[in-house]
Coordinates of C-alpha atoms in Angstrom, one line a residue:
M1 CA 7.0 -9.3 40.7
L2 CA 5.5 -8.7 37.5
K3 CA 2.2 -10.2 37.1
K4 CA 1.8 -12.8 34.7
T5 CA -1.2 -11.9 32.5
G6 CA -0.3 -13.8 29.1
P7 CA 1.2 -12.4 26.0
K8 CA 0.3 -8.8 25.0
K9 CA -1.0 -8.1 21.6
E10 CA 2.6 -6.8 20.1
T11 CA 4.1 -10.4 21.4
I12 CA 1.2 -12.3 20.0
V13 CA 1.5 -11.2 16.4
L14 CA 5.2 -12.2 16.3
H15 CA 5.1 -15.5 17.7
A16 CA 1.6 -17.4 17.9
G17 CA 1.3 -20.3 15.7
H18 CA 5.0 -20.5 14.5
R19 CA 8.5 -20.8 16.4
K20 CA 10.4 -22.6 13.6
D21 CA 9.7 -24.9 10.8
S22 CA 9.5 -28.6 11.5
A23 CA 11.6 -29.6 8.7
T24 CA 14.4 -26.8 8.5
N25 CA 14.0 -24.6 11.6
A26 CA 13.6 -21.8 9.4
V27 CA 12.5 -19.0 11.8
A28 CA 10.3 -16.9 9.1
V29 CA 7.4 -18.7 8.3
P30 CA 7.9 -20.8 4.8
I31 CA 5.6 -20.5 1.9
Y32 CA 4.1 -24.1 1.2
Q33 CA 3.4 -23.6 -2.1
S34 CA 1.6 -26.7 -2.8
T35 CA -1.7 -28.1 -3.7
S36 CA -1.4 -31.6 -2.0
Y37 CA 0.0 -33.5 1.0
Q38 CA 1.3 -37.0 0.7
F39 CA -0.6 -39.5 3.3
N40 CA 1.9 -41.8 5.5
D41 CA -0.6 -44.7 4.8
T42 CA -4.2 -45.4 3.9
E43 CA -5.3 -45.5 7.7
H44 CA -3.7 -41.8 7.9
A45 CA -5.6 -40.9 4.7
A46 CA -9.0 -42.0 5.8
N47 CA -8.7 -40.7 9.6
L48 CA -7.9 -37.3 8.0
F49 CA -10.9 -37.3 5.8
A50 CA -13.1 -38.7 8.6
L51 CA -12.0 -36.0 10.7
K52 CA -10.4 -38.4 13.3
E53 CA -7.1 -36.4 12.8
F54 CA -6.6 -33.1 12.0
G55 CA -4.0 -32.2 8.7
N56 CA -3.1 -31.3 5.6
I57 CA -5.2 -32.9 2.3
Y58 CA -5.6 -30.4 -0.1
S59 CA -4.8 -26.5 -0.1
R60 CA -8.0 -25.5 -1.0
I61 CA -9.2 -26.9 2.3
M62 CA -6.1 -26.2 4.6
N63 CA -2.4 -25.1 4.0
P64 CA 0.4 -24.8 6.2
T65 CA 1.1 -21.2 5.8
C66 CA -2.6 -20.0 6.1
A67 CA -2.8 -22.2 9.0
V68 CA 0.1 -19.9 10.9
L69 CA -2.1 -16.8 10.0
E70 CA -5.1 -18.7 11.3
E71 CA -3.7 -19.5 14.5
R72 CA -2.2 -16.3 14.9
L73 CA -5.4 -14.3 14.1
S74 CA -7.4 -16.2 16.4
T75 CA -4.9 -16.0 19.3
L76 CA -4.7 -12.1 18.7
E77 CA -8.4 -11.9 19.1
G78 CA -9.2 -14.3 21.6
G79 CA -11.1 -17.0 19.3
A80 CA -10.9 -20.8 19.2
A81 CA -10.1 -21.2 15.6
A82 CA -9.9 -19.2 12.2
L83 CA -10.2 -20.1 8.6
A84 CA -8.4 -18.1 5.9
V85 CA -10.5 -17.1 2.9
S86 CA -9.6 -15.2 -0.1
S87 CA -11.7 -11.8 0.3
G88 CA -13.2 -10.1 3.0
Q89 CA -16.2 -10.2 0.9
A90 CA -15.9 -14.1 1.0
A91 CA -15.7 -14.1 4.7
S92 CA -18.8 -11.9 5.3
M93 CA -20.5 -14.4 2.6
M94 CA -19.4 -17.5 4.3
S95 CA -20.1 -16.4 7.7
L96 CA -23.9 -16.4 7.0
Q97 CA -24.0 -18.9 4.3
N98 CA -23.0 -21.4 7.4
I99 CA -25.6 -21.2 9.2
A100 CA -28.5 -20.0 7.0
H101 CA -30.0 -21.1 3.8
A102 CA -33.1 -20.2 2.0
G103 CA -35.9 -19.2 4.2
D104 CA -34.2 -17.9 6.8
N105 CA -33.2 -14.1 7.6
V106 CA -30.6 -12.4 8.9
I107 CA -30.4 -8.9 11.0
S108 CA -27.7 -6.2 9.6
S109 CA -27.0 -2.8 10.9
T110 CA -27.2 -0.2 8.1
D111 CA -24.0 1.3 9.0
L112 CA -21.9 -0.7 6.3
Y113 CA -19.4 -0.7 3.8
G114 CA -21.0 -0.3 0.7
G115 CA -19.6 -3.6 -0.9
T116 CA -21.5 -5.5 2.2
W117 CA -24.8 -3.5 1.6
N118 CA -24.7 -4.9 -1.9
L119 CA -24.1 -8.3 -1.2
F120 CA -26.8 -8.4 1.6
N121 CA -29.0 -6.4 -0.7
N122 CA -28.8 -8.4 -3.7
A123 CA -26.4 -11.6 -3.6
L124 CA -28.0 -13.1 -0.5
S125 CA -31.4 -12.1 -1.9
T126 CA -31.2 -14.2 -4.6
M127 CA -30.3 -17.1 -2.6
G128 CA -33.5 -16.8 -0.6
I129 CA -31.9 -15.5 2.6
E130 CA -33.6 -12.3 4.0
V131 CA -31.6 -9.2 5.3
R132 CA -33.3 -7.2 7.4
F133 CA -31.5 -3.6 8.0
V134 CA -31.7 -2.2 11.4
D135 CA -30.5 1.3 12.5
P136 CA -28.1 1.0 15.0
E137 CA -28.7 3.9 17.1
D138 CA -31.2 2.0 19.5
P139 CA -30.1 -1.8 20.5
Q140 CA -33.5 -2.5 21.0
K141 CA -34.4 -2.4 17.2
F142 CA -32.4 -5.5 16.6
K143 CA -34.8 -7.7 19.3
D144 CA -37.9 -6.2 17.2
A145 CA -36.5 -7.4 14.0
A146 CA -35.8 -10.7 15.2
D147 CA -38.0 -14.1 14.7
N148 CA -37.7 -18.0 14.7
K149 CA -36.2 -18.0 11.3
T150 CA -33.1 -15.2 12.2
R151 CA -29.9 -16.7 11.8
A152 CA -27.3 -14.0 12.9
I153 CA -26.8 -10.2 13.6
Y154 CA -24.2 -8.8 11.6
A155 CA -22.6 -5.3 12.0
E156 CA -19.1 -3.6 11.8
T157 CA -17.1 -2.4 14.8
L158 CA -16.1 0.9 13.1
P159 CA -18.5 1.3 10.2
N160 CA -16.9 2.9 7.1
P161 CA -18.1 5.6 6.3
K162 CA -20.3 6.7 9.4
L163 CA -17.4 5.8 11.7
Q164 CA -19.9 5.5 14.8
V165 CA -18.7 2.4 16.8
F166 CA -21.2 0.0 17.2
P167 CA -22.9 -1.1 20.4
I168 CA -21.5 -4.6 20.7
K169 CA -22.0 -5.7 24.4
E170 CA -26.0 -4.3 24.0
V171 CA -26.3 -6.1 20.8
S172 CA -24.8 -9.3 21.6
D173 CA -26.7 -9.4 25.1
I174 CA -30.1 -9.1 23.2
G175 CA -28.7 -12.0 20.6
R176 CA -27.6 -14.1 23.3
E177 CA -31.1 -13.5 25.2
L178 CA -32.8 -15.0 21.8
G179 CA -30.2 -17.6 21.0
I180 CA -28.8 -15.5 18.0
P181 CA -24.8 -14.9 17.5
L182 CA -23.8 -11.4 16.6
I183 CA -21.1 -11.7 13.8
M184 CA -18.7 -8.8 13.7
D185 CA -16.7 -7.3 11.2
N186 CA -13.6 -5.9 12.8
T187 CA -11.4 -4.9 9.7
A188 CA -11.4 -1.3 10.5
A189 CA -10.6 -1.5 14.5
Y190 CA -8.1 -4.7 14.2
S191 CA -5.5 -4.3 17.5
L192 CA -7.8 -1.4 18.7
C193 CA -11.2 -3.6 19.7
K194 CA -11.8 -7.3 20.5
P195 CA -15.2 -8.2 19.8
F196 CA -15.2 -11.6 21.5
E197 CA -14.6 -9.9 24.8
H198 CA -18.1 -7.8 24.5
G199 CA -20.2 -11.1 23.8
A200 CA -19.5 -11.5 19.8
A201 CA -19.6 -15.0 18.7
I202 CA -18.1 -14.8 15.2
E203 CA -15.6 -12.1 13.4
A204 CA -15.7 -12.0 9.4
S205 CA -13.1 -9.5 8.1
S206 CA -11.0 -8.3 5.5
C207 CA -7.2 -9.1 5.7
T208 CA -6.6 -6.6 2.8
K209 CA -6.8 -3.5 4.9
Y210 CA -4.5 -2.9 8.2
I211 CA -3.9 -6.6 8.8
G212 CA -1.8 -6.4 5.5
G213 CA -1.4 -3.0 5.8
H214 CA 0.9 -2.7 2.5
G215 CA -1.9 -2.9 -0.5
N216 CA -0.5 -6.2 -2.1
S217 CA -2.7 -8.8 -1.4
I218 CA -6.6 -9.5 -1.2
G219 CA -7.8 -12.2 2.0
G220 CA -10.2 -12.4 4.5
I221 CA -10.5 -14.2 8.0
I222 CA -13.3 -16.0 9.7
I223 CA -12.6 -16.5 13.5
D224 CA -14.8 -18.4 15.8
G225 CA -15.3 -17.5 19.2
G226 CA -15.8 -20.5 20.6
N227 CA -18.2 -19.0 23.2
F228 CA -21.7 -19.6 21.6
D229 CA -23.5 -22.8 22.4
W230 CA -24.5 -24.0 19.2
E231 CA -26.1 -27.1 20.5
K232 CA -28.4 -25.7 22.9
Q233 CA -30.0 -23.7 20.1
G234 CA -30.6 -26.9 17.9
D235 CA -33.7 -26.0 16.4
R236 CA -32.4 -22.4 15.2
F237 CA -29.3 -23.8 13.6
P238 CA -30.2 -27.4 12.0
M239 CA -27.4 -26.8 9.9
L240 CA -25.1 -27.6 12.9
N241 CA -27.2 -30.1 14.9
E242 CA -28.8 -32.3 12.2
P243 CA -27.1 -34.9 9.9
D244 CA -25.1 -33.1 7.2
P245 CA -25.7 -34.6 3.5
N246 CA -22.5 -33.0 2.5
Y247 CA -20.1 -34.7 4.9
H248 CA -21.4 -38.3 5.2
G249 CA -24.4 -37.5 7.6
A250 CA -22.0 -35.8 10.0
I251 CA -23.8 -34.0 13.2
W252 CA -21.1 -30.9 13.6
T253 CA -21.9 -30.3 17.0
Q254 CA -20.9 -33.8 17.8
A255 CA -18.7 -35.0 15.2
V256 CA -15.7 -32.4 16.4
K257 CA -16.4 -32.0 19.8
P258 CA -12.9 -33.5 20.9
L259 CA -11.4 -30.8 19.1
G260 CA -13.1 -28.3 21.0
P261 CA -15.6 -25.8 20.4
I262 CA -15.1 -25.2 16.7
A263 CA -18.0 -26.9 15.2
Y264 CA -19.2 -23.8 13.3
I265 CA -15.2 -23.1 12.0
I266 CA -14.8 -26.7 10.9
K267 CA -18.0 -27.0 9.0
A268 CA -17.0 -23.9 7.2
R269 CA -14.0 -25.4 6.2
V270 CA -14.6 -28.8 5.0
T271 CA -18.1 -28.1 3.4
L272 CA -18.0 -24.2 2.3
L273 CA -14.6 -23.8 1.6
R274 CA -14.4 -27.4 0.1
D275 CA -17.3 -26.9 -2.2
C276 CA -17.2 -23.2 -3.2
G277 CA -13.4 -22.6 -3.3
Q278 CA -12.8 -19.6 -1.7
C279 CA -9.4 -20.4 -0.5
M280 CA -6.6 -18.1 0.5
S281 CA -3.5 -18.4 -1.6
P282 CA -0.2 -19.2 0.5
F283 CA 1.7 -16.3 -0.9
N284 CA -0.9 -14.1 0.1
A285 CA -1.0 -15.6 3.6
Y286 CA 2.5 -14.8 3.9
N287 CA 2.1 -11.6 2.9
F288 CA -0.4 -11.0 5.6
I289 CA 2.0 -12.8 8.4
Q290 CA 4.8 -10.1 7.4
G291 CA 2.0 -7.2 8.0
L292 CA 0.5 -8.5 10.8
E293 CA 3.8 -8.7 12.7
T294 CA 3.2 -4.7 12.9
L295 CA -0.1 -4.2 12.9
P296 CA -0.1 -2.7 16.5
L297 CA 2.7 -0.6 15.8
R298 CA 1.4 0.7 12.6
M299 CA -2.6 1.4 14.5
E300 CA -0.8 3.2 16.8
R301 CA 0.6 5.5 14.4
H302 CA -2.5 5.5 12.1
S303 CA -5.0 6.5 15.0
Q304 CA -2.5 9.2 16.1
N305 CA -2.1 10.8 12.6
A306 CA -6.0 10.5 11.8
F307 CA -6.7 12.5 15.6
T308 CA -4.5 14.9 14.3
V309 CA -5.9 15.3 10.7
A310 CA -9.1 15.5 12.0
K311 CA -8.6 18.0 14.6
Y312 CA -7.2 20.1 11.8
L313 CA -10.0 19.6 9.6
S314 CA -12.6 20.5 12.3
K315 CA -11.1 23.9 12.4
H316 CA -10.9 24.6 8.3
P317 CA -13.3 27.1 7.0
K318 CA -14.0 25.2 3.8
V319 CA -14.9 22.1 6.0
S320 CA -18.7 21.8 7.2
K321 CA -18.4 18.7 9.4
V322 CA -15.8 15.9 10.5
I323 CA -16.5 12.4 11.1
Y324 CA -14.0 11.1 13.6
P325 CA -14.6 9.0 16.8
G326 CA -12.6 10.6 19.0
L327 CA -14.2 13.9 18.2
M328 CA -17.6 12.7 18.5
S329 CA -20.1 13.4 21.4
G330 CA -22.5 12.1 23.6
K331 CA -23.2 8.0 23.3
F332 CA -21.1 7.6 20.3
K333 CA -17.9 9.1 22.1
K334 CA -18.8 6.9 25.0
R335 CA -19.2 3.9 22.6
A336 CA -15.4 4.7 21.4
D337 CA -14.0 5.0 24.2
K338 CA -15.5 1.9 25.9
Y339 CA -14.8 -0.3 22.7
L340 CA -11.6 1.3 21.3
K341 CA -8.4 0.8 23.2
G342 CA -5.2 2.5 22.2
G343 CA -6.6 4.8 19.5
Y344 CA -9.7 5.7 17.4
G345 CA -8.6 4.5 14.1
G346 CA -7.1 5.5 10.9
L347 CA -10.2 6.6 8.7
C348 CA -11.6 10.1 9.2
G349 CA -14.5 11.6 6.9
F350 CA -15.2 15.1 6.5
E351 CA -18.0 17.1 4.5
L352 CA -17.2 20.1 2.4
K353 CA -19.3 23.2 2.0
G354 CA -19.1 23.1 -1.7
G355 CA -20.9 19.8 -1.9
L356 CA -20.0 17.4 -4.8
K357 CA -18.3 19.7 -7.0
S358 CA -15.8 20.9 -4.1
G359 CA -15.3 17.1 -3.0
K360 CA -14.2 16.4 -7.0
K361 CA -11.7 19.2 -6.6
F362 CA -10.4 18.4 -3.5
I363 CA -9.3 14.7 -4.6
N364 CA -8.1 15.8 -7.9
S365 CA -5.7 18.2 -5.9
L366 CA -4.1 15.7 -3.9
N367 CA -0.6 15.1 -4.1
L368 CA 0.5 12.8 -1.3
F369 CA -2.5 11.0 -1.0
Y370 CA -3.6 8.0 -3.4
H371 CA -7.1 8.1 -5.0
L372 CA -8.1 4.6 -4.8
A373 CA -10.9 2.2 -3.4
N374 CA -8.9 0.9 -0.3
I375 CA -8.3 1.4 3.3
G376 CA -5.7 0.6 5.8
D377 CA -2.7 1.0 3.7
S378 CA 0.7 2.3 5.5
R379 CA 0.2 5.0 2.7
S380 CA -2.4 7.8 2.9
L381 CA -5.3 7.4 0.5
A382 CA -8.7 9.4 -0.3
I383 CA -11.8 8.9 -2.0
H384 CA -15.3 10.1 -3.0
P385 CA -17.7 7.5 -1.9
S386 CA -20.9 8.9 -3.4
S387 CA -19.7 8.6 -6.8
T388 CA -17.2 5.1 -6.5
T389 CA -17.8 2.9 -3.7
H390 CA -21.3 3.8 -2.6
S391 CA -22.4 4.4 -6.3
Q392 CA -24.5 1.3 -6.8
L393 CA -26.6 2.3 -4.1
T394 CA -29.5 4.7 -4.3
S395 CA -30.0 8.1 -2.8
D396 CA -31.8 7.2 0.1
E397 CA -29.5 3.9 0.5
Q398 CA -26.3 6.0 0.4
L399 CA -27.3 8.1 3.1
A400 CA -28.6 5.5 5.1
T401 CA -24.9 4.1 5.4
G402 CA -23.6 7.8 6.1
V403 CA -22.7 9.0 2.5
T404 CA -23.7 12.3 1.3
P405 CA -22.6 14.1 -2.2
G406 CA -19.9 16.2 -0.6
Y407 CA -18.4 13.6 1.6
V408 CA -14.8 12.8 1.5
R409 CA -13.3 9.5 3.1
L410 CA -9.6 9.8 4.2
S411 CA -7.7 6.7 5.4
I412 CA -4.6 8.1 7.1
G413 CA -1.2 6.4 6.5
I414 CA 2.1 6.3 8.7
E415 CA 3.9 9.3 7.0
H416 CA 5.1 12.0 8.7
I417 CA 2.1 14.2 9.9
D418 CA 3.5 17.4 9.0
D419 CA 3.4 16.1 5.2
I420 CA 0.3 14.9 5.2
L421 CA -1.5 18.2 6.6
E422 CA 0.4 19.9 4.1
D423 CA -1.0 17.9 1.2
L424 CA -4.5 18.6 2.8
E425 CA -3.7 22.2 2.8
Q426 CA -3.2 23.0 -0.6
A427 CA -6.0 20.6 -1.9
L428 CA -8.4 22.6 0.5
K429 CA -7.3 25.6 -1.3
K430 CA -8.2 24.4 -4.4
S431 CA -11.3 22.8 -3.7

C-alpha cells in the first residue's frame, strides 16, 4: 500500500488554489480583469474593511486571479500565505519595508543580483535603513553584524552570479537564536529548494524568471512561512506589535490571529500594497499560472542541460574557470547537495582566458543564445554582467558579488542539448 505523503510539487502546480470557477465551472483560471468588486450590503463592506471577513475590494489590494497564483505558490513552498507584487524588486523592497523603517538595519549576504545590490546600497539608505553586507562563507559573521536594531537577514538561495548555495539552515538558526527572521530570494532555485524547510521565515522572489518561464511577464511574490513568532519578538518588531496608525490602530499580531499565523503578509497587503501600489496585474498572474504548471518539468531539463554545458566548458581550452554548483567542491558542493534536490539549476557562469575582450567577442558570436538581461527563460540566454547588469557597481563591488571582467553568465534553456553545445562551440572558436 502506498504511504500517504500529500501532493507532490508536480501535482500542486496544477491543482492548488483552483479546481473550477465558481460562476462558470471553467477549469482554466479566469482572468478577472476588474478594478473593483460589488459588496453584498453595507455590513459586508464594513466587515471587509475591518478585516472581519476576507474578500475582494479593489484589485490594487486583492484580485481573484492573483489569489490563485498566491495560493499555488504558497502551497508549493510550504508557506502560510503569499502576496503577488509587480516585480521581484518590489518583492525584495516590500519584504524589508514591512518590518524596517528609518533607523533600523538589515544584514545582507554580499552574494547578490546586481539590481538587489543597488537597491540595498542606494535606495534603502535614502530611506534611512542601513544594510550591512556580510560574506556568507562564514555564517558566524551574520551574528557578529547584528544588534538590537537588526530587523532581518536577507540572502539568495542560489546567488547570481557566484552560484554558491547559501547556508540557509546555519544562518536561519543564528537568526532565530537572536529573534531575527531570514528572508530568502528563491528565484533561481524554485522547484529545487524549499527554504522554509530549513528555517527561513519569508521568501521574496521574482516570478519573471523560472516561474513564468517564457519571458513575457514581470512579477514578484512574497511568501510568509507562518513559522516565525513575531509576537514573541515584540520589541524588535514594533510595526507588527504596536497600534498601526495606517489601519485604525490595528495591532497586526492580534488583529488577524483568527486567520492563522499570517500577520506579516496581511500587513504587507493592506498597508504597503494599498499605499504604494506595487500590485501584479491579473493578466500577468494568469501568465505566471500557465508557466507554473510546467515548472518542475522545465527545471529538470534546465538542470540537466546546464550540468552538461558546465562539464563541456570545464574541458574547453579557452575557458579558465567554470562556475556551476554541481562542479564545485568542498563546503560549496556539500551545500548544493544539501539544499538543491532534483538538479543544480539552469545557471552556469564561466571565465574566458582572454578576459573582457574575449567575453564580448563570445557574446557577439552567439546565434542560438539570446543576448538579454534575464534568466530563467525556456530559451537559452547569455550576458556579460560586468558591462551590463553589474555595470553600476564599482570594480570592488563587482568582485564582491562574483563578477570579473571576463565572466559570462549563461541561463541554459530547454532546447536540445546538441544545439546548445554547437552554438557554444562556434562562439568559443571566435572569442
